[in-house]
Amino acid sequence: MTKHLPRVDVVLVGFGWTGAIFAEKLTAAGLDVLALERGPWRDTPSDFATTFAQDELRYYWRHGMFQEASQDTLTFRNNSAQTALPMRRWGSFLPGNGVGGAGVHWNGQTYRFLPSDFVARSHNEERYGPLPADMTVQDYGVTYEELEPHFDYFEKICGICGQAGNVNGETIEGGNPFEGMRSDQYPNPPMRMTFSQDRFAASARALGLNPFPVPSANMSRAYVNPLGLQMAPCTYCGFCEKHGCGNYSKASPQTTIIPVLMRRPNFGLRTNSEVLSVEKTPDGKHATGVTYVDTSGEVWFQPADIVILCAYPLQNTRLLLLSEIGAPYDPRTGEGVVGKNYCYQVMSSATVFFEDEYTNGFVGAGALGMVVDDYNGDNFDHSGLGFIGGGYIACGTTNARPIESHPVPEDVPRWGSAWKKAVRENFLKTTSVGVHGASMAHRSNYLDLDPTYKDVWGRPLLRMTYDFTLNDRRLTEHLTPVAEEIARGMGGAHVKVNARRGSYDSKPYQTTHNTGGTIMGTDPASSVVNRYGQSWDLPNLFVTGAGLFPQNAGYNPTGTVGALAYWSVDAIINQYLPDPGPLVRP
Amino acid sequence: MTHYTRRQTLRLMLMAGTALAASRVLAAEYGRGAGMPWSPMSGEVPYYGTGADRFFSRDERLAVAAICARLIPSDEDGPGATEADVVTFIDRQMAGFYGRAQHWYMQGPFAEGTSTQGYQSEHPPAMLYRLALAELDDYCRSQRGGAFAELSEEDQDAVLTGLDEGEIAFERVSAKTFFDLVLENTVEGFFADPLYGGNRDMVGWRYVGFPGTRYDYRDFVGHNGAAIPLEPVSLQGRPGWSQP
């Protein structure tokens, strides 16, 4: 029997970045908030202390903190003519699990999307004419200007280290000249750069480009955030992404929000508690709460006035489909919304091999880098190019974790003495210029429920149908040569181009930037939630995270995810609570 | 509302088998003004193995050691998989949760899949090794006159190239899947922290110049392209700390 629990004001499904943001604001507003997290408790001293955090095998290759694929994974195929098969172990992306979610093991690159990214359809059609019929690109329904105060606040919560390029309309030398207008500087100065960034910046400037420091959630100095939580200076240890930070130097829910929350009597957190479905009133017009199962197998019904989905985008999409909320997307008709506009990221790079100089990649940090934005979004003229969007081009020095990072030139075999020698010769002497390309929505890329494979509770797995599109291919063919040109100007002996060709491959790690599936918008016929993240179908159900993105921009998503969360929770507190109901009338 | 009775739930758990055995921690409630919880060693402890943990038979171990020695050879340029004791690393991994694919999704049905769909074998790594190693030695005996470990280095390289390039096929498992997994595990064993049994005395790290798990390079950020000569440190410390 399902056991009924006492009602709470708000139940949060998942407790990573967005869960922590919503919980902090809603408890401060006086509400009784409960977070349900399917993974375990995690924190610095017990789970990634400095005496064992730097373990590449444990945390990356043995998936120490990622979602447990044995219990729940997804199936994948490149197109709907194929049979999707389970991702039996993680490869291309690494969904988080446990308190803090993927916010524990991210790199910390914290960008704002461009103003034009939020109006991608109307902006591009106005400038270049109608988009191809199969490109289901949409506007967000919220603008950069509306989000600006929330970007600013999230950057202050995290203590982002960077160089502003546009504060209140004043252009500042050394920052990003293309960025949307900011109301304030970054709270901390940029990180210190290494040899590779110096060479990249010089080469980019010689080409007339505008390099600036990657906005970093790895601390350039000690910092106390607006909630009174203190972070320590980064030690450039090179174990950010895929690892937790033992030094309290990387912004995460644990270092920036959770300790404050845990002291509040009106906040509760239940770990190892997996939500199975969102429950509705018999007329299907309101959410009544959630059903969840704990690891002892006990099933519980948790009633709540407001339900907020704060899990990873892939999970939020699946939960809506399993709960039969919103019309599932149908790629044949183009109708339906849940699972629509799944997007990813189109990555490529050029590796520079030096002969005499040492790049010492082990002296690194997840967001240590210099970057140019001249080829991102609509910062350049796309006339006649046959694609929209772009990407940043960056030289980061994030790590030299040797199982993962041992680049060799293209003519070297995969194993044997020649491979071994090439690894030794190049291990301390390479760097990379990476293209972080946007991924535009397409009618044929989507998420739905798999007809065959089930999770540990017998529920269908999520099915991903995805391949790179014509827009993606033209984009990467246009931008990768720019990265190569910068790389060739950095003074190395050899440059190897790692182009993005062929179909999307789920095996090699690319990036954990899965977006869409629960997209926001202005019309219930083409979006799952309105511009506040509120369900069009159930006004007391909200959805957060990168699943809201109608398409993915050429940036890391977390900065925009944070801003959207603060924007949405602000609307709940100031508009929904005084007058519960739809915040937008279609 | 979806109703799951306790009996249904327990049945689901039993169906799931080893998958749920991985969840040792029961649900817990935190917060309500109590502050941050703490308990010692609550994180998932790595499976580092011990000298007593072995999966391979004697013959299997000989074959794996011989394969590793060709993938990362010992030569005039420096030590290889043999000095790093990569076979011990792999043996321990196969004896632990990794060898059982305990954290992988291993429910059927199983199908071959496309090249972009990843590992689709119905066998977890340890059993894939066992089945493939038996077929490898059968192949070598019939085609080259001896078990893999008994062949000349030239013959071993030719056989491994055949596996890598899909020219040699096995009956019960994919030879290519096996080769790719052995190569992946061998690189892991050469470069993982020595606590897992490979990278003995940090030979892999010393060979390429990786200083290991130091966790603080603030003094070296401004290296400006110069070498940073640092002795490596592992999670177990380094020999200099315990020797006079």
Short mmCIF file of C-alpha atoms in Angstrom, two decimals, chain A residues 50 54-56 235-239 358-364 397 399-403 405 424 427-429, chain B residues 190-194 199 201-221 223 226-239 241:
data_model
loop_
_atom_site.label_atom_id
_atom_site.label_comp_id
_atom_site.label_asym_id
_atom_site.label_seq_id
_atom_site.Cartn_x
_atom_site.Cartn_y
_atom_site.Cartn_z
CA THR A 50 41.40 16.33 -0.55
CA GLN A 54 41.82 13.25 -7.05
CA ASP A 55 41.07 9.66 -8.09
CA GLU A 56 40.54 9.54 -11.84
CA THR A 235 44.61 25.53 -6.13
CA TYR A 236 44.64 24.74 -9.89
CA CYS A 237 44.75 20.99 -9.12
CA GLY A 238 43.18 19.88 -12.42
CA PHE A 239 40.41 17.70 -10.92
CA TYR A 358 55.81 22.84 -21.81
CA THR A 359 52.09 23.45 -21.42
CA ASN A 360 51.95 21.49 -18.10
CA GLY A 361 48.27 20.69 -18.42
CA PHE A 362 48.13 19.30 -14.88
CA VAL A 363 48.28 22.93 -13.67
CA GLY A 364 44.67 23.57 -14.54
CA THR A 397 43.64 24.13 -19.45
CA ASN A 399 43.45 18.86 -16.62
CA ALA A 400 46.11 16.32 -17.51
CA ARG A 401 44.33 13.37 -15.91
CA PRO A 402 46.34 10.76 -17.80
CA ILE A 403 43.79 7.99 -18.47
CA SER A 405 44.06 13.13 -21.53
CA ARG A 424 55.44 10.50 -23.43
CA PHE A 427 51.96 14.57 -22.52
CA LEU A 428 53.28 17.83 -21.07
CA LYS A 429 53.39 19.71 -24.36
CA PHE B 190 49.06 2.03 -16.57
CA PHE B 191 47.78 5.44 -15.39
CA ALA B 192 45.33 4.83 -12.47
CA ASP B 193 46.42 5.57 -8.94
CA PRO B 194 48.72 2.78 -7.69
CA ASN B 199 50.93 1.85 -12.19
CA ASP B 201 55.66 2.67 -8.04
CA MET B 202 53.95 5.27 -10.24
CA VAL B 203 55.98 4.11 -13.26
CA GLY B 204 53.26 5.23 -15.68
CA TRP B 205 53.14 8.71 -14.16
CA ARG B 206 56.94 9.01 -13.97
CA TYR B 207 57.25 7.92 -17.60
CA VAL B 208 55.03 10.73 -18.93
CA GLY B 209 55.83 13.31 -16.23
CA PHE B 210 52.47 13.46 -14.43
CA PRO B 211 53.00 14.63 -10.81
CA GLY B 212 49.97 12.69 -9.58
CA THR B 213 47.58 13.81 -6.87
CA ARG B 214 49.32 16.89 -5.45
CA TYR B 215 46.19 19.05 -5.46
CA ASP B 216 47.95 22.42 -5.29
CA TYR B 217 49.83 24.03 -8.17
CA ARG B 218 49.34 27.68 -7.25
CA ASP B 219 53.11 28.25 -7.24
CA PHE B 220 53.37 27.03 -10.83
CA VAL B 221 50.55 28.80 -12.68
CA HIS B 223 55.32 28.55 -15.54
CA ALA B 226 59.05 25.92 -18.64
CA ALA B 227 59.22 22.35 -17.31
CA ILE B 228 57.97 21.78 -13.75
CA PRO B 229 60.12 19.03 -12.29
CA LEU B 230 58.02 17.44 -9.53
CA GLU B 231 58.18 13.93 -8.13
CA PRO B 232 54.77 12.25 -8.37
CA VAL B 233 52.56 11.65 -5.35
CA SER B 234 49.79 9.05 -5.15
CA LEU B 235 46.76 8.81 -2.88
CA GLN B 236 48.87 6.42 -0.81
CA GLY B 237 51.63 9.02 -0.44
CA ARG B 238 55.05 8.35 -1.92
CA PRO B 239 57.98 6.15 -1.01
CA TRP B 241 57.60 9.66 3.06
#
